[in-house]
Tab-separated table of C-alpha atoms in Angstrom:
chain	number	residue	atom	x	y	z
A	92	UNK	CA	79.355	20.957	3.689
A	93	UNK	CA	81.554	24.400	3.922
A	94	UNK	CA	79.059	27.244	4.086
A	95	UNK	CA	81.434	30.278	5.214
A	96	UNK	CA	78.476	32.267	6.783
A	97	UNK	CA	77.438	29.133	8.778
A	98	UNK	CA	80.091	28.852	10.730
A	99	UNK	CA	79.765	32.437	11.794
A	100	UNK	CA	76.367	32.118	12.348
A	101	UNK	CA	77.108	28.736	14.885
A	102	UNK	CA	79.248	30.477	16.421
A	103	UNK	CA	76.576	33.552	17.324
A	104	UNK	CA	73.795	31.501	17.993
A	105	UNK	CA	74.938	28.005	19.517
A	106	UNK	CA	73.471	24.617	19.219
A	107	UNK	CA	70.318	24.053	16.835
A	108	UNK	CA	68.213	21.843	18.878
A	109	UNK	CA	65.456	24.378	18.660
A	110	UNK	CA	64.918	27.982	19.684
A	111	UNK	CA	64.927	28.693	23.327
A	112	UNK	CA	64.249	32.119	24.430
A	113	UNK	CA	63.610	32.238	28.666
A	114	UNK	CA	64.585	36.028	28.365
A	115	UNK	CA	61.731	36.692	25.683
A	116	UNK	CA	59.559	37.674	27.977
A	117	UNK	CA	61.469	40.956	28.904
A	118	UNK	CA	61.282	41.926	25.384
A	119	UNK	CA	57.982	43.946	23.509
A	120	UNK	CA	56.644	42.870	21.143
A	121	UNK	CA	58.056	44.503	18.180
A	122	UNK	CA	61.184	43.545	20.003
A	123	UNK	CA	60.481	40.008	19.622
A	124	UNK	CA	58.543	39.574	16.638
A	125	UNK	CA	62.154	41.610	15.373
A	126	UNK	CA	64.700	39.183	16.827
A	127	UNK	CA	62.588	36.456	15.606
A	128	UNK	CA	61.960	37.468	11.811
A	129	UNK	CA	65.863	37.561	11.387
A	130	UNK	CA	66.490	34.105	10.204
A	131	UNK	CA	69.784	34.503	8.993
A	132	UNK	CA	71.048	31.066	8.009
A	133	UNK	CA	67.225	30.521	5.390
A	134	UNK	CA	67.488	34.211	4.031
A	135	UNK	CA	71.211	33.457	3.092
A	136	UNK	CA	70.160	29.944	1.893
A	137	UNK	CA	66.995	31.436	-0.171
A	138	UNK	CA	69.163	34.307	-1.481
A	139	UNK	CA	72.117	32.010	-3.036
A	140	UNK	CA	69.007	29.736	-4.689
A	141	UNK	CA	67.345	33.594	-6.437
A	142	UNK	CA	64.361	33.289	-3.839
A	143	UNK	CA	63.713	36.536	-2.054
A	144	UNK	CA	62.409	36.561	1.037
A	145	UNK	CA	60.222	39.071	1.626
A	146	UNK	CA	57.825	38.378	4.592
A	147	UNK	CA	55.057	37.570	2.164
A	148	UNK	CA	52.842	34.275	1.852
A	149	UNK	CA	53.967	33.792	-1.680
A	150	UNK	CA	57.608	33.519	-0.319
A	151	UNK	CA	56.878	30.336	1.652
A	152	UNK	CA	55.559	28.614	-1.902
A	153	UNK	CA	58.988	29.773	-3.538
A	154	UNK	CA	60.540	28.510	-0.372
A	155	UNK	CA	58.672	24.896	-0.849
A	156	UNK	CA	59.858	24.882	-4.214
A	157	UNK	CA	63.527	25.000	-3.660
A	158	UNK	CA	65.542	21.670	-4.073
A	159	UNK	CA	66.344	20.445	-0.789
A	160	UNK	CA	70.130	19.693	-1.078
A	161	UNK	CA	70.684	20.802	2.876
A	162	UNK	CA	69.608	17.182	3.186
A	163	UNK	CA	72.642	16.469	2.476
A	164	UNK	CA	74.208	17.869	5.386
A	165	UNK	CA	72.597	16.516	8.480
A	166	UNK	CA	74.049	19.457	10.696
A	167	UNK	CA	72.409	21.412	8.492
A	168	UNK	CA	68.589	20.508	8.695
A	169	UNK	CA	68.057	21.396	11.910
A	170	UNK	CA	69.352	24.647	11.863
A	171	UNK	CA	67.711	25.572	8.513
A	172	UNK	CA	64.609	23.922	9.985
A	173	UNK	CA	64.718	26.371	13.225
A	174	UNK	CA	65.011	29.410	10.600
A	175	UNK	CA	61.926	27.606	8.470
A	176	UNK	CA	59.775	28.170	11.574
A	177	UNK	CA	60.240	31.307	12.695
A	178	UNK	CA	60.262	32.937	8.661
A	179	UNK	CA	56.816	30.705	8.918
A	180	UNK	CA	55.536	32.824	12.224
A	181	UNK	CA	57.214	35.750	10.738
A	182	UNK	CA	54.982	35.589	7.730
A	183	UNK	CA	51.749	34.975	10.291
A	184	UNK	CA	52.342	37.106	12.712
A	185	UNK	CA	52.652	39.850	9.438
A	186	UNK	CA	49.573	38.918	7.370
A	187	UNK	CA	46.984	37.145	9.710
A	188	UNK	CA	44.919	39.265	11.541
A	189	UNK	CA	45.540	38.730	15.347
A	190	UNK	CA	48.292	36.881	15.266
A	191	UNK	CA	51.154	37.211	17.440
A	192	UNK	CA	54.473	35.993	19.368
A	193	UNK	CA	54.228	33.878	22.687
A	194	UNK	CA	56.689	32.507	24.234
A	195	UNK	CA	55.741	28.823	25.924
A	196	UNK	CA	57.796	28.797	29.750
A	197	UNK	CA	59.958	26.507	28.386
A	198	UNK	CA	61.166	29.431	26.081
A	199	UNK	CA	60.018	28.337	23.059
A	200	UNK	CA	58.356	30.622	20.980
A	201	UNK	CA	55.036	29.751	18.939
A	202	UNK	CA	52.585	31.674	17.105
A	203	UNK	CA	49.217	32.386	18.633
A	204	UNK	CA	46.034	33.173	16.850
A	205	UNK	CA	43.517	35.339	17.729
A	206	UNK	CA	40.862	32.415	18.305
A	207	UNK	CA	44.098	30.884	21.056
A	208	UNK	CA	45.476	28.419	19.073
A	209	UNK	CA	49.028	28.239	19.377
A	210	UNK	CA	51.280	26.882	16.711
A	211	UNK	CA	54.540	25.462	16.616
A	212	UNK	CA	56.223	26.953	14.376
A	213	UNK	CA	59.588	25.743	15.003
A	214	UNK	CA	58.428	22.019	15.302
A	215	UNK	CA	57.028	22.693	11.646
A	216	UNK	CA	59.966	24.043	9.991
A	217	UNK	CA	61.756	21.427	11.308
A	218	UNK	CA	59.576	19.019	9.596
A	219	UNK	CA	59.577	20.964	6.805
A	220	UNK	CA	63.904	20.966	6.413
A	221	UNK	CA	64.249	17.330	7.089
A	222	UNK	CA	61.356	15.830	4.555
A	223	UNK	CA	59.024	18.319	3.016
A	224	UNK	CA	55.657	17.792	4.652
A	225	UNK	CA	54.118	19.932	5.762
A	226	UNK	CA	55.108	22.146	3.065
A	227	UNK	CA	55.054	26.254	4.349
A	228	UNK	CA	52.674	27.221	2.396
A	229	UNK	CA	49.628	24.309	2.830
A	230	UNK	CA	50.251	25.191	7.113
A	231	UNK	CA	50.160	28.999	6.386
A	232	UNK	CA	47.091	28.662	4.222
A	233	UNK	CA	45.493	26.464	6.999
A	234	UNK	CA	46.550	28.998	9.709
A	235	UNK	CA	45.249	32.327	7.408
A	236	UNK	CA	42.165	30.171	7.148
A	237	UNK	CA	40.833	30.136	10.611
């Protein structure tokens, strides 16, 4: 598939084998929870399919409604699937009381809650890019829940 603004995007952010950040921890907060929300590739994605993206819960159901034609594209999934995660911990760490940004040692960054649970974010978007389940919007529900 020829996306224009993917290949610029590869080329600025490397391989897509999920989201790595060992220098995180120099960052603040705002600093982070900024670099994170960015999500370039989805946004873009979203945009072209009329589905703004606007930090909001109901975003993630518009996002679960979209027609999932970057299956079609295998280099594509995971990549979209990083971006899925972190708009998904965007949206958290936005709306649900106590939520925040850590990053794991490893360097990948989950969301944790204000009871300690930490969630994977990343490992759910992928999920969510390369078959469906769990769809944003039951996880965020689940997460807003607790």
């Amino acid at each position: 598939m020829n996306i224009p603004f993917l290949d610029s995007w590869r080329k600025r952010h490397g391989p897509a084998h999920g989201v790595a950040l060992p220098e995180a921890a120099d960052r603040g907060p705002e600093g982070l929870a900024e670099l994170l929300s960015e999500c370039e590739l989805l946004r873009a994605h979203a945009q072209s399919a009329g589905v703004a993206l606007d930090d909001s819960p109901s975003s993630l159901e518009a996002l679960d409604q979209l027609q999932p034609r970057w299956r079609e594209d295998p280099e594509l999934v995971p990549w979209l699937g990083n971006d899925a995660g972190l708009y998904l911990g965007t949206v958290i760490v936005r709306t649900v009381t106590g939520a925040g940004w850590w990053i794991w040692p490893d360097g990948q960054p989950v969301v944790r809650l204000a009871s300690g649970r930490e969630i994977d974010v990343v490992e759910a978007g992928q999920s969510w890019a390369a078959d469906g389940a769990p769809e944003l919007s039951q996880l965020y529900a689940e997460v807003a829940e607790n």
